[in-house]
Amino acid sequence: MIASVRGRVAAVSPDGAVIEVGGVGLAVQCAPGTLAGLRLGAEARLATSLVVREDSLTLYGFADDEEKQLFELLQTASGVGPRLAQAVLAVHSPETVRRAIATADTATLTRVPGIGKKGAERLVLELRDRIGPVAVGTDETAGVLVGAWQEQVRQGLVGLGWTASQAEQAVAAVAETVDGTTPPVPVLLKQAIRLLGKTR
């Protein structure tokens, strides 16, 4: 089990990074929020979870151990695989997910692409007693990452190699297309990358 990796960030892509450890480049799948904290050439430490399949070994990376633990807990629910668990953490902070499960807030859980009403109810039913103590707060302190998507996308683009000015312009352009419910950060980041790709 690879519990964490520490090394130089050799590459960053929209859905992952390569961390060079002892001369070996490890491909790590990461959510946009984690990628936003990485810088090419700089040293980074990621908590990791190795998912073993018959035909693949996939390493998932997280900014801290709390995210990693929740990622692994989510997968113990029926119908939740690593990609869906990572999607949950791309949309919400760990605290928000824990609170949503503890309080049966299915509306918050269904904001994640791939989780419908029945899926959210199943998460609550199966994980409620195992989620641990949760601090109860207002919506303002709930830690939903959707409201801060501009900064996450901006940091993600800079981490991928664009200048701060280019990132700012792309975020502004994407913001003009957002009407009503804000899409998940990964969707917005990919949209910004497509826009910047046209200007290169």
Short mmCIF file of N, CA and C in Angstrom, two decimals, residues 13-152:
data_model
loop_
_atom_site.label_atom_id
_atom_site.label_comp_id
_atom_site.label_asym_id
_atom_site.label_seq_id
_atom_site.Cartn_x
_atom_site.Cartn_y
_atom_site.Cartn_z
N SER A 13 -1.57 17.59 -15.31
CA SER A 13 -2.57 17.54 -16.38
C SER A 13 -3.93 17.87 -15.77
N PRO A 14 -4.99 17.98 -16.57
CA PRO A 14 -6.30 18.33 -16.01
C PRO A 14 -6.83 17.35 -14.97
N ASP A 15 -6.39 16.09 -15.02
CA ASP A 15 -6.95 15.11 -14.08
C ASP A 15 -5.90 14.38 -13.23
N GLY A 16 -4.66 14.86 -13.27
CA GLY A 16 -3.65 14.19 -12.46
C GLY A 16 -2.29 14.86 -12.56
N ALA A 17 -1.31 14.23 -11.91
CA ALA A 17 0.05 14.77 -11.90
C ALA A 17 1.04 13.62 -11.88
N VAL A 18 2.28 13.94 -12.22
CA VAL A 18 3.37 12.97 -12.10
C VAL A 18 4.33 13.48 -11.03
N ILE A 19 4.50 12.68 -9.98
CA ILE A 19 5.41 13.04 -8.89
C ILE A 19 6.65 12.15 -9.01
N GLU A 20 7.81 12.77 -9.11
CA GLU A 20 9.06 12.02 -9.27
C GLU A 20 9.62 11.67 -7.89
N VAL A 21 9.68 10.38 -7.59
CA VAL A 21 10.16 9.91 -6.30
C VAL A 21 11.35 8.97 -6.53
N GLY A 22 12.54 9.38 -6.13
CA GLY A 22 13.72 8.54 -6.30
C GLY A 22 14.00 8.16 -7.74
N GLY A 23 13.76 9.08 -8.65
CA GLY A 23 14.01 8.82 -10.06
C GLY A 23 12.88 8.12 -10.79
N VAL A 24 11.81 7.79 -10.08
CA VAL A 24 10.65 7.12 -10.68
C VAL A 24 9.47 8.08 -10.70
N GLY A 25 8.84 8.26 -11.87
CA GLY A 25 7.68 9.14 -11.99
C GLY A 25 6.40 8.37 -11.68
N LEU A 26 5.69 8.77 -10.64
CA LEU A 26 4.44 8.12 -10.27
C LEU A 26 3.26 8.95 -10.78
N ALA A 27 2.40 8.33 -11.61
CA ALA A 27 1.21 9.01 -12.10
C ALA A 27 0.14 8.94 -11.01
N VAL A 28 -0.36 10.11 -10.61
CA VAL A 28 -1.34 10.19 -9.53
C VAL A 28 -2.59 10.91 -10.02
N GLN A 29 -3.75 10.27 -9.88
CA GLN A 29 -5.02 10.88 -10.25
C GLN A 29 -5.45 11.83 -9.13
N CYS A 30 -5.76 13.09 -9.48
CA CYS A 30 -6.10 14.08 -8.46
C CYS A 30 -7.31 14.90 -8.87
N ALA A 31 -8.06 15.38 -7.88
CA ALA A 31 -9.16 16.30 -8.12
C ALA A 31 -8.59 17.70 -8.38
N PRO A 32 -9.36 18.58 -9.04
CA PRO A 32 -8.86 19.93 -9.35
C PRO A 32 -8.37 20.70 -8.13
N GLY A 33 -9.04 20.55 -6.99
CA GLY A 33 -8.62 21.26 -5.80
C GLY A 33 -7.23 20.87 -5.35
N THR A 34 -6.88 19.59 -5.51
CA THR A 34 -5.54 19.11 -5.16
C THR A 34 -4.52 19.59 -6.18
N LEU A 35 -4.88 19.51 -7.46
CA LEU A 35 -3.98 19.95 -8.52
C LEU A 35 -3.64 21.44 -8.40
N ALA A 36 -4.61 22.21 -7.91
CA ALA A 36 -4.41 23.66 -7.80
C ALA A 36 -3.27 24.00 -6.84
N GLY A 37 -2.97 23.09 -5.90
CA GLY A 37 -1.90 23.35 -4.95
C GLY A 37 -0.53 22.88 -5.41
N LEU A 38 -0.46 22.28 -6.61
CA LEU A 38 0.82 21.77 -7.12
C LEU A 38 1.47 22.76 -8.07
N ARG A 39 2.78 22.80 -8.07
CA ARG A 39 3.53 23.67 -8.98
C ARG A 39 4.62 22.85 -9.66
N LEU A 40 4.73 22.98 -10.97
CA LEU A 40 5.76 22.26 -11.73
C LEU A 40 7.14 22.56 -11.18
N GLY A 41 7.92 21.49 -10.93
CA GLY A 41 9.29 21.66 -10.46
C GLY A 41 9.42 21.78 -8.96
N ALA A 42 8.31 22.04 -8.27
CA ALA A 42 8.36 22.19 -6.82
C ALA A 42 8.13 20.84 -6.15
N GLU A 43 8.56 20.73 -4.89
CA GLU A 43 8.33 19.49 -4.15
C GLU A 43 6.91 19.50 -3.59
N ALA A 44 6.29 18.33 -3.58
CA ALA A 44 4.93 18.22 -3.05
C ALA A 44 4.78 16.92 -2.29
N ARG A 45 3.86 16.92 -1.34
CA ARG A 45 3.53 15.70 -0.61
C ARG A 45 2.04 15.44 -0.76
N LEU A 46 1.68 14.27 -1.23
CA LEU A 46 0.29 13.90 -1.41
C LEU A 46 -0.02 12.64 -0.61
N ALA A 47 -1.13 12.66 0.12
CA ALA A 47 -1.64 11.42 0.71
C ALA A 47 -2.21 10.61 -0.46
N THR A 48 -1.98 9.30 -0.48
CA THR A 48 -2.40 8.51 -1.65
C THR A 48 -3.16 7.25 -1.25
N SER A 49 -3.95 6.79 -2.20
CA SER A 49 -4.69 5.54 -2.04
C SER A 49 -4.52 4.73 -3.32
N LEU A 50 -4.02 3.52 -3.19
CA LEU A 50 -3.78 2.66 -4.35
C LEU A 50 -5.00 1.78 -4.60
N VAL A 51 -5.58 1.90 -5.79
CA VAL A 51 -6.74 1.09 -6.16
C VAL A 51 -6.28 0.00 -7.11
N VAL A 52 -6.44 -1.25 -6.69
CA VAL A 52 -5.96 -2.39 -7.47
C VAL A 52 -7.12 -3.04 -8.22
N ARG A 53 -6.96 -3.18 -9.52
CA ARG A 53 -7.93 -3.87 -10.35
C ARG A 53 -7.20 -4.98 -11.10
N GLU A 54 -7.94 -5.90 -11.70
CA GLU A 54 -7.31 -7.01 -12.43
C GLU A 54 -6.38 -6.50 -13.52
N ASP A 55 -6.79 -5.40 -14.17
CA ASP A 55 -6.02 -4.92 -15.32
C ASP A 55 -5.31 -3.59 -15.07
N SER A 56 -5.33 -3.10 -13.82
CA SER A 56 -4.69 -1.81 -13.60
C SER A 56 -4.35 -1.57 -12.13
N LEU A 57 -3.38 -0.70 -11.92
CA LEU A 57 -3.03 -0.18 -10.60
C LEU A 57 -3.12 1.34 -10.71
N THR A 58 -4.05 1.95 -9.98
CA THR A 58 -4.25 3.39 -10.09
C THR A 58 -4.00 4.05 -8.74
N LEU A 59 -3.16 5.08 -8.75
CA LEU A 59 -2.83 5.80 -7.54
C LEU A 59 -3.61 7.11 -7.51
N TYR A 60 -4.41 7.30 -6.47
CA TYR A 60 -5.19 8.53 -6.31
C TYR A 60 -4.52 9.40 -5.25
N GLY A 61 -4.39 10.70 -5.54
CA GLY A 61 -3.69 11.59 -4.64
C GLY A 61 -4.60 12.65 -4.02
N PHE A 62 -4.27 13.05 -2.79
CA PHE A 62 -5.10 14.00 -2.04
C PHE A 62 -4.23 15.01 -1.31
N ALA A 63 -4.80 16.19 -1.08
CA ALA A 63 -4.05 17.25 -0.41
C ALA A 63 -3.73 16.90 1.03
N ASP A 64 -4.60 16.11 1.69
CA ASP A 64 -4.34 15.74 3.07
C ASP A 64 -4.95 14.37 3.39
N ASP A 65 -4.65 13.88 4.58
CA ASP A 65 -5.11 12.55 4.98
C ASP A 65 -6.62 12.48 5.19
N GLU A 66 -7.23 13.61 5.55
CA GLU A 66 -8.68 13.63 5.76
C GLU A 66 -9.42 13.31 4.46
N GLU A 67 -8.98 13.94 3.37
CA GLU A 67 -9.59 13.67 2.06
C GLU A 67 -9.42 12.21 1.68
N LYS A 68 -8.23 11.70 1.90
CA LYS A 68 -7.94 10.31 1.55
C LYS A 68 -8.83 9.35 2.34
N GLN A 69 -8.97 9.58 3.63
CA GLN A 69 -9.79 8.70 4.46
C GLN A 69 -11.25 8.71 4.02
N LEU A 70 -11.75 9.90 3.65
CA LEU A 70 -13.13 9.98 3.20
C LEU A 70 -13.30 9.30 1.84
N PHE A 71 -12.30 9.45 0.97
CA PHE A 71 -12.30 8.79 -0.34
C PHE A 71 -12.44 7.28 -0.16
N GLU A 72 -11.69 6.73 0.78
CA GLU A 72 -11.74 5.28 1.02
C GLU A 72 -13.04 4.86 1.68
N LEU A 73 -13.57 5.71 2.57
CA LEU A 73 -14.83 5.39 3.24
C LEU A 73 -15.99 5.40 2.23
N LEU A 74 -16.00 6.37 1.34
CA LEU A 74 -17.08 6.46 0.35
C LEU A 74 -17.17 5.20 -0.50
N GLN A 75 -16.01 4.60 -0.78
CA GLN A 75 -16.01 3.40 -1.64
C GLN A 75 -16.55 2.16 -0.94
N THR A 76 -16.75 2.23 0.37
CA THR A 76 -17.34 1.08 1.07
C THR A 76 -18.85 1.04 0.87
N ALA A 77 -19.42 2.12 0.34
CA ALA A 77 -20.86 2.13 0.04
C ALA A 77 -21.09 1.42 -1.29
N SER A 78 -22.17 0.69 -1.38
CA SER A 78 -22.45 -0.05 -2.61
C SER A 78 -22.67 0.91 -3.78
N GLY A 79 -22.07 0.58 -4.91
CA GLY A 79 -22.23 1.38 -6.11
C GLY A 79 -21.26 2.55 -6.24
N VAL A 80 -20.36 2.71 -5.27
CA VAL A 80 -19.40 3.82 -5.32
C VAL A 80 -18.00 3.29 -5.59
N GLY A 81 -17.45 3.68 -6.74
CA GLY A 81 -16.09 3.30 -7.09
C GLY A 81 -15.16 4.48 -6.89
N PRO A 82 -13.88 4.32 -7.20
CA PRO A 82 -12.91 5.40 -6.97
C PRO A 82 -13.21 6.68 -7.75
N ARG A 83 -13.69 6.55 -8.99
CA ARG A 83 -13.95 7.76 -9.79
C ARG A 83 -15.09 8.58 -9.19
N LEU A 84 -16.14 7.90 -8.76
CA LEU A 84 -17.27 8.62 -8.16
C LEU A 84 -16.88 9.21 -6.81
N ALA A 85 -16.09 8.46 -6.04
CA ALA A 85 -15.62 8.98 -4.75
C ALA A 85 -14.77 10.24 -4.96
N GLN A 86 -13.94 10.23 -6.00
CA GLN A 86 -13.11 11.40 -6.28
C GLN A 86 -13.98 12.57 -6.77
N ALA A 87 -15.03 12.25 -7.53
CA ALA A 87 -15.94 13.30 -8.01
C ALA A 87 -16.62 14.00 -6.84
N VAL A 88 -16.96 13.24 -5.80
CA VAL A 88 -17.58 13.82 -4.61
C VAL A 88 -16.64 14.86 -3.99
N LEU A 89 -15.36 14.50 -3.89
CA LEU A 89 -14.38 15.40 -3.27
C LEU A 89 -13.97 16.54 -4.19
N ALA A 90 -14.29 16.42 -5.48
CA ALA A 90 -14.02 17.53 -6.40
C ALA A 90 -15.08 18.62 -6.25
N VAL A 91 -16.27 18.23 -5.83
CA VAL A 91 -17.38 19.17 -5.71
C VAL A 91 -17.49 19.74 -4.29
N HIS A 92 -17.28 18.89 -3.28
CA HIS A 92 -17.47 19.31 -1.89
C HIS A 92 -16.22 19.07 -1.05
N SER A 93 -16.08 19.86 0.00
CA SER A 93 -15.01 19.62 0.97
C SER A 93 -15.38 18.41 1.82
N PRO A 94 -14.39 17.75 2.44
CA PRO A 94 -14.69 16.59 3.30
C PRO A 94 -15.71 16.92 4.39
N GLU A 95 -15.59 18.11 4.98
CA GLU A 95 -16.51 18.51 6.05
C GLU A 95 -17.95 18.57 5.53
N THR A 96 -18.12 19.11 4.33
CA THR A 96 -19.45 19.23 3.75
C THR A 96 -20.05 17.85 3.48
N VAL A 97 -19.22 16.94 2.96
CA VAL A 97 -19.70 15.58 2.66
C VAL A 97 -20.11 14.88 3.95
N ARG A 98 -19.28 14.99 4.98
CA ARG A 98 -19.60 14.34 6.25
C ARG A 98 -20.90 14.90 6.83
N ARG A 99 -21.06 16.22 6.76
CA ARG A 99 -22.26 16.84 7.30
C ARG A 99 -23.50 16.41 6.50
N ALA A 100 -23.35 16.36 5.18
CA ALA A 100 -24.49 15.98 4.33
C ALA A 100 -24.95 14.56 4.64
N ILE A 101 -23.99 13.66 4.85
CA ILE A 101 -24.33 12.27 5.16
C ILE A 101 -24.93 12.18 6.56
N ALA A 102 -24.34 12.88 7.52
CA ALA A 102 -24.81 12.82 8.91
C ALA A 102 -26.21 13.40 9.07
N THR A 103 -26.54 14.43 8.26
CA THR A 103 -27.83 15.09 8.39
C THR A 103 -28.82 14.67 7.30
N ALA A 104 -28.45 13.65 6.51
CA ALA A 104 -29.31 13.16 5.42
C ALA A 104 -29.65 14.26 4.42
N ASP A 105 -28.67 15.11 4.13
CA ASP A 105 -28.86 16.21 3.17
C ASP A 105 -28.60 15.68 1.75
N THR A 106 -29.60 15.00 1.20
CA THR A 106 -29.42 14.39 -0.13
C THR A 106 -29.29 15.44 -1.23
N ALA A 107 -29.85 16.62 -1.02
CA ALA A 107 -29.76 17.67 -2.04
C ALA A 107 -28.31 18.05 -2.30
N THR A 108 -27.51 18.13 -1.22
CA THR A 108 -26.09 18.44 -1.37
C THR A 108 -25.36 17.32 -2.10
N LEU A 109 -25.67 16.09 -1.76
CA LEU A 109 -24.99 14.95 -2.38
C LEU A 109 -25.32 14.81 -3.86
N THR A 110 -26.55 15.16 -4.25
CA THR A 110 -26.94 15.01 -5.66
C THR A 110 -26.33 16.09 -6.56
N ARG A 111 -25.61 17.06 -5.98
CA ARG A 111 -24.89 18.04 -6.81
C ARG A 111 -23.69 17.39 -7.51
N VAL A 112 -23.32 16.23 -7.03
CA VAL A 112 -22.18 15.51 -7.62
C VAL A 112 -22.65 14.76 -8.86
N PRO A 113 -22.01 14.98 -10.02
CA PRO A 113 -22.38 14.23 -11.23
C PRO A 113 -22.25 12.73 -10.99
N GLY A 114 -23.30 11.99 -11.31
CA GLY A 114 -23.25 10.54 -11.11
C GLY A 114 -23.99 10.07 -9.87
N ILE A 115 -24.40 11.01 -9.02
CA ILE A 115 -25.17 10.64 -7.82
C ILE A 115 -26.58 11.18 -7.94
N GLY A 116 -27.55 10.28 -8.06
CA GLY A 116 -28.95 10.67 -8.12
C GLY A 116 -29.57 10.59 -6.73
N LYS A 117 -30.87 10.77 -6.67
CA LYS A 117 -31.56 10.78 -5.37
C LYS A 117 -31.41 9.44 -4.66
N LYS A 118 -31.58 8.34 -5.38
CA LYS A 118 -31.46 7.02 -4.75
C LYS A 118 -30.03 6.74 -4.30
N GLY A 119 -29.08 7.16 -5.11
CA GLY A 119 -27.67 6.98 -4.74
C GLY A 119 -27.32 7.77 -3.49
N ALA A 120 -27.84 9.00 -3.39
CA ALA A 120 -27.59 9.83 -2.22
C ALA A 120 -28.21 9.20 -0.97
N GLU A 121 -29.43 8.68 -1.12
CA GLU A 121 -30.11 8.04 0.01
C GLU A 121 -29.34 6.80 0.46
N ARG A 122 -28.76 6.07 -0.50
CA ARG A 122 -27.98 4.88 -0.16
C ARG A 122 -26.70 5.26 0.60
N LEU A 123 -26.05 6.34 0.17
CA LEU A 123 -24.86 6.82 0.88
C LEU A 123 -25.19 7.15 2.33
N VAL A 124 -26.29 7.85 2.53
CA VAL A 124 -26.71 8.22 3.89
C VAL A 124 -26.98 6.97 4.72
N LEU A 125 -27.73 6.05 4.13
CA LEU A 125 -28.13 4.83 4.84
C LEU A 125 -26.93 3.98 5.26
N GLU A 126 -25.97 3.84 4.34
CA GLU A 126 -24.84 2.94 4.58
C GLU A 126 -23.70 3.58 5.37
N LEU A 127 -23.56 4.90 5.29
CA LEU A 127 -22.39 5.54 5.90
C LEU A 127 -22.69 6.41 7.12
N ARG A 128 -23.94 6.67 7.36
CA ARG A 128 -24.32 7.62 8.43
C ARG A 128 -23.71 7.25 9.78
N ASP A 129 -23.73 5.98 10.11
CA ASP A 129 -23.22 5.54 11.42
C ASP A 129 -21.70 5.41 11.46
N ARG A 130 -21.05 5.59 10.30
CA ARG A 130 -19.60 5.40 10.24
C ARG A 130 -18.85 6.67 9.89
N ILE A 131 -19.59 7.77 9.73
CA ILE A 131 -18.97 9.00 9.24
C ILE A 131 -18.19 9.74 10.31
N GLY A 132 -18.45 9.41 11.59
CA GLY A 132 -17.74 10.07 12.68
C GLY A 132 -18.42 11.34 13.11
N PRO A 133 -17.92 12.00 14.17
CA PRO A 133 -18.53 13.23 14.67
C PRO A 133 -18.46 14.35 13.65
N VAL A 134 -19.55 15.10 13.54
CA VAL A 134 -19.63 16.18 12.56
C VAL A 134 -20.07 17.46 13.26
N ALA A 135 -19.34 18.55 13.00
CA ALA A 135 -19.73 19.84 13.56
C ALA A 135 -20.90 20.39 12.76
N VAL A 136 -21.93 20.83 13.46
CA VAL A 136 -23.10 21.37 12.77
C VAL A 136 -22.92 22.86 12.62
N GLY A 137 -23.08 23.36 11.38
CA GLY A 137 -22.93 24.79 11.13
C GLY A 137 -23.96 25.26 10.13
N THR A 138 -23.90 26.53 9.79
CA THR A 138 -24.83 27.09 8.81
C THR A 138 -24.30 26.83 7.41
N ASP A 139 -25.10 27.18 6.42
CA ASP A 139 -24.68 27.01 5.03
C ASP A 139 -23.43 27.83 4.74
N GLU A 140 -23.30 28.98 5.44
CA GLU A 140 -22.15 29.84 5.19
C GLU A 140 -20.84 29.19 5.61
N THR A 141 -20.92 28.26 6.57
CA THR A 141 -19.69 27.61 7.04
C THR A 141 -19.60 26.17 6.58
N ALA A 142 -20.47 25.81 5.65
CA ALA A 142 -20.55 24.40 5.24
C ALA A 142 -19.35 23.95 4.45
N GLY A 143 -18.60 24.88 3.87
CA GLY A 143 -17.39 24.51 3.14
C GLY A 143 -17.62 23.97 1.75
N VAL A 144 -18.76 24.32 1.13
CA VAL A 144 -19.01 23.87 -0.23
C VAL A 144 -18.02 24.57 -1.15
N LEU A 145 -17.34 23.79 -1.97
CA LEU A 145 -16.30 24.36 -2.82
C LEU A 145 -16.86 25.02 -4.07
N VAL A 146 -18.13 24.75 -4.37
CA VAL A 146 -18.70 25.25 -5.62
C VAL A 146 -18.65 26.77 -5.66
N GLY A 147 -18.92 27.45 -4.53
CA GLY A 147 -18.96 28.90 -4.51
C GLY A 147 -17.60 29.52 -4.78
N ALA A 148 -16.53 28.80 -4.53
CA ALA A 148 -15.19 29.33 -4.73
C ALA A 148 -14.55 28.74 -5.98
N TRP A 149 -15.37 28.42 -6.96
CA TRP A 149 -14.84 27.72 -8.14
C TRP A 149 -13.87 28.59 -8.93
N GLN A 150 -14.10 29.91 -8.93
CA GLN A 150 -13.22 30.78 -9.73
C GLN A 150 -11.76 30.64 -9.29
N GLU A 151 -11.53 30.67 -7.97
CA GLU A 151 -10.16 30.58 -7.46
C GLU A 151 -9.56 29.21 -7.72
N GLN A 152 -10.37 28.16 -7.60
CA GLN A 152 -9.87 26.80 -7.85
C GLN A 152 -9.47 26.64 -9.32
#
